PDB file of C-alpha atoms in Angstrom:
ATOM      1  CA  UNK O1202      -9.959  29.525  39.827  1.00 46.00           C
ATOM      2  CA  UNK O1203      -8.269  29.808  43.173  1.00 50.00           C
ATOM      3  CA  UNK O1204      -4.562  30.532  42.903  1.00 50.00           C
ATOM      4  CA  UNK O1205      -1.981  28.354  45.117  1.00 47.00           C
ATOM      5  CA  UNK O1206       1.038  27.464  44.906  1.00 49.00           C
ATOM      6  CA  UNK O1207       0.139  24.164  42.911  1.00 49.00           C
ATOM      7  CA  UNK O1208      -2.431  26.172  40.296  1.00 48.00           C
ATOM      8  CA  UNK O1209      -0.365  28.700  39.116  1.00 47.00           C
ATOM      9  CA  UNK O1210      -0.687  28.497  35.383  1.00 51.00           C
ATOM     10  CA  UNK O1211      -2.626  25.399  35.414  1.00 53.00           C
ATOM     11  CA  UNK O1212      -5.686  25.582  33.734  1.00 51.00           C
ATOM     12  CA  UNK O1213      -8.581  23.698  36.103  1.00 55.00           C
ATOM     13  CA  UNK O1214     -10.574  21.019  34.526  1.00 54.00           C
ATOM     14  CA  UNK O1215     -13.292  21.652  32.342  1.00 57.00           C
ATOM     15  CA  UNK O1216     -10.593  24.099  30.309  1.00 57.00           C
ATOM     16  CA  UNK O1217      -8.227  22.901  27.250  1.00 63.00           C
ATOM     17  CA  UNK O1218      -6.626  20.739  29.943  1.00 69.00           C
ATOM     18  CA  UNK O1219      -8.808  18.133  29.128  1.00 85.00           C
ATOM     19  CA  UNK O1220      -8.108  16.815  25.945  1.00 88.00           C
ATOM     20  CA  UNK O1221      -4.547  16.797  27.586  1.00 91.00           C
ATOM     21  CA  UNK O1222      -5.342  14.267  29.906  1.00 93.00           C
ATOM     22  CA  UNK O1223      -7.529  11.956  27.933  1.00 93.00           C
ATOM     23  CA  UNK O1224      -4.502  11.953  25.379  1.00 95.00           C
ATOM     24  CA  UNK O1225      -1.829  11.207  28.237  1.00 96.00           C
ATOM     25  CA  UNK O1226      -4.369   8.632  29.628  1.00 96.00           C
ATOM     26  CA  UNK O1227      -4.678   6.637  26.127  1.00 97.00           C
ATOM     27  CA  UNK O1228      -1.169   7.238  25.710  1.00 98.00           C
ATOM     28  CA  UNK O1229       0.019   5.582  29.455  1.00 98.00           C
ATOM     29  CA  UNK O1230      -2.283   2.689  28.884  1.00 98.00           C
ATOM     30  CA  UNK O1231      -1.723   1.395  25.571  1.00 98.00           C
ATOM     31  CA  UNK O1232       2.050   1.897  26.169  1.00 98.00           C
ATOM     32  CA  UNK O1233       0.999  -0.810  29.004  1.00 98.00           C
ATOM     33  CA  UNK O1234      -0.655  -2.636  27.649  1.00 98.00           C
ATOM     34  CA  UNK O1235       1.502  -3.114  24.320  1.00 98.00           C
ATOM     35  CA  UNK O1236       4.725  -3.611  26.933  1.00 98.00           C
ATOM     36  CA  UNK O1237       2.438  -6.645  28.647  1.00 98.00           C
ATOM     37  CA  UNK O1238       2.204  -8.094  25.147  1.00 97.00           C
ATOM     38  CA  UNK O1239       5.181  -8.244  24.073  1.00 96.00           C
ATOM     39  CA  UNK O1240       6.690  -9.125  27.349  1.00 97.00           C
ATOM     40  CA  UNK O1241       4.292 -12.864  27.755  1.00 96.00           C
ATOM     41  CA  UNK O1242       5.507 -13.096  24.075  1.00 91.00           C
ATOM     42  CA  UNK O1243       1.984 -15.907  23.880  1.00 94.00           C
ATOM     43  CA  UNK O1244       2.549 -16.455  20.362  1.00 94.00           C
ATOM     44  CA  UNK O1245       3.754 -14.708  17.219  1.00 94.00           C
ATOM     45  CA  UNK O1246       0.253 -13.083  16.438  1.00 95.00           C
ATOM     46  CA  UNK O1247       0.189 -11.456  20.101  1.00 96.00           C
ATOM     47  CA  UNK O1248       4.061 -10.086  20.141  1.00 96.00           C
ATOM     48  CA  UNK O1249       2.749  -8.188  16.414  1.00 96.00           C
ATOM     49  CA  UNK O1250      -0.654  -6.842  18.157  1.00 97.00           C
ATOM     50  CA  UNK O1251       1.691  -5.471  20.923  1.00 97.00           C
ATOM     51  CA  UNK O1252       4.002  -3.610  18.601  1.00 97.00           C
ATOM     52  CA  UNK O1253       1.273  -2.356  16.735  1.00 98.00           C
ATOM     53  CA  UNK O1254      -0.358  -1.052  19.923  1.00 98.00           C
ATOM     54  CA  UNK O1255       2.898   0.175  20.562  1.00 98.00           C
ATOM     55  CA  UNK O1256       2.889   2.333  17.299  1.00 98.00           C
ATOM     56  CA  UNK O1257      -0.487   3.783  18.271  1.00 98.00           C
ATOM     57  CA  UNK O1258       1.000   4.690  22.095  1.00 98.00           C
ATOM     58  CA  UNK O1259       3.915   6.040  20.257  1.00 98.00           C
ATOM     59  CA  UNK O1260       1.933   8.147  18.051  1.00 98.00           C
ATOM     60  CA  UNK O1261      -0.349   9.639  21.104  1.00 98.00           C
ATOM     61  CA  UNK O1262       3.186  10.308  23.043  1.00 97.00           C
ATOM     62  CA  UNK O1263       4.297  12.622  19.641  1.00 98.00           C
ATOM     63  CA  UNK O1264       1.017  14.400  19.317  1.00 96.00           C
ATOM     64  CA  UNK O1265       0.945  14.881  23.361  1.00 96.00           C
ATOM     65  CA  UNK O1266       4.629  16.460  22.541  1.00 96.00           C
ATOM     66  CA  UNK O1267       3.853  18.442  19.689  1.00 95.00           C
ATOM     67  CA  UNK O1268       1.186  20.316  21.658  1.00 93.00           C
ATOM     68  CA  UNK O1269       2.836  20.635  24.588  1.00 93.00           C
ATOM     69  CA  UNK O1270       6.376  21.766  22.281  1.00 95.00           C
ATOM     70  CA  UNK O1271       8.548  18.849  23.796  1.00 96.00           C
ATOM     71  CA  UNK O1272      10.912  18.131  20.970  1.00 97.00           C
ATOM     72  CA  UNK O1273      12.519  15.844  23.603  1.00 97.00           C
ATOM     73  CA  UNK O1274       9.226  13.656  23.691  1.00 97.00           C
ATOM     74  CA  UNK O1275       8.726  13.811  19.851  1.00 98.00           C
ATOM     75  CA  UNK O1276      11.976  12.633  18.560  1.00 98.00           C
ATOM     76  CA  UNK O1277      12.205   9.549  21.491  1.00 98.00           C
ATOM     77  CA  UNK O1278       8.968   8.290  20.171  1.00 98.00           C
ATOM     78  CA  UNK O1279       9.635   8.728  16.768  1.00 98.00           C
ATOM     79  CA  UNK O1280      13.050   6.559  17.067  1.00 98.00           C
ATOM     80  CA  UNK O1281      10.105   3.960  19.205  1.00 98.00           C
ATOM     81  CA  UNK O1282       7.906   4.162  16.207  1.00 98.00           C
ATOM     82  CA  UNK O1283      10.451   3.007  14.447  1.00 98.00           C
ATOM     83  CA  UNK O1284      11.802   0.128  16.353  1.00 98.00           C
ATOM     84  CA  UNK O1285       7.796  -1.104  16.665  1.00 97.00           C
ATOM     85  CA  UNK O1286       7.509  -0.516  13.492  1.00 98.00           C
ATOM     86  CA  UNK O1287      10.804  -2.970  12.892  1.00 97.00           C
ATOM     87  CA  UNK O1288       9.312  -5.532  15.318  1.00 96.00           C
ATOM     88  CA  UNK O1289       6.271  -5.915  13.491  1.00 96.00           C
ATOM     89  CA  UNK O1290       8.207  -6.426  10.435  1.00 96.00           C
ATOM     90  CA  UNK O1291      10.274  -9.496  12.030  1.00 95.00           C
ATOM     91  CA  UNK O1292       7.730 -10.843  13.605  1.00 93.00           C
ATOM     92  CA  UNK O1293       4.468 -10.549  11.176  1.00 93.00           C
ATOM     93  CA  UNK O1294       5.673 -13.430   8.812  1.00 92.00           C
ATOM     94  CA  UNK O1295       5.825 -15.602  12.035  1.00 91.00           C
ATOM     95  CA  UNK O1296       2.322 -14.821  13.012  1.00 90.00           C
ATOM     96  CA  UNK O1297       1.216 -15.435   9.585  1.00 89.00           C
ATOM     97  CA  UNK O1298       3.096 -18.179   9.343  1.00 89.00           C
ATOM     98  CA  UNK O1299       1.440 -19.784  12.882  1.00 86.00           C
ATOM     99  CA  UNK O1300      -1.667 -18.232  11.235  1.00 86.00           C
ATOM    100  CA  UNK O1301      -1.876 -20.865   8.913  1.00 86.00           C
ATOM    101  CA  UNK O1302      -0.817 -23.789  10.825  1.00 79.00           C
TER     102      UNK O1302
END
């Protein structure tokens, strides 16, 4: 690998990098697309999908921290987890409530 300035330390693709970025990818989108969700706030049954996705983005974010050793990005997405995990909890009996209208 070529050394410059911006490769210093950085492994190149192809290396342990990669799981990295598929992780961080997953993570970025679902936290995205769980945001989008819960922002059009459709219906009851949509606002719990986005939470849950939310939980999964969360849980990508921790494991993305814990290999990386950011406490900093552990412990914020543990304190998401468990506001998404709150918001599923308030909303849930409206979905299944609009469920079975």
């Amino acid at each position: 690998m070529k050394q410059g300035p911006l490769t210093v330390g950085r492994p190149s693709f192809g290396e342990s990098m990669d799981i990295l970025i598929i992780l961080r990818t997953f993570a970025a989108v679902t936290t995205v697309l769980a945001a989008a969700l819960v922002a059009a706030n459709l219906n009851a049954r949509v606002t719990v999908l986005g939470f849950v996705i939310f939980i999964v983005a969360c849980i990508a974010w921790m494991v993305d921290g814990w290999i990386e050793s950011k406490a900093s990005l552990v412990i914020q997405n543990v304190i998401l987890l468990f506001i998404n995990a709150i918001g599923v909890w308030r909303w849930y009996p409206k979905a299944e409530k609009e469920a079975k209208s």
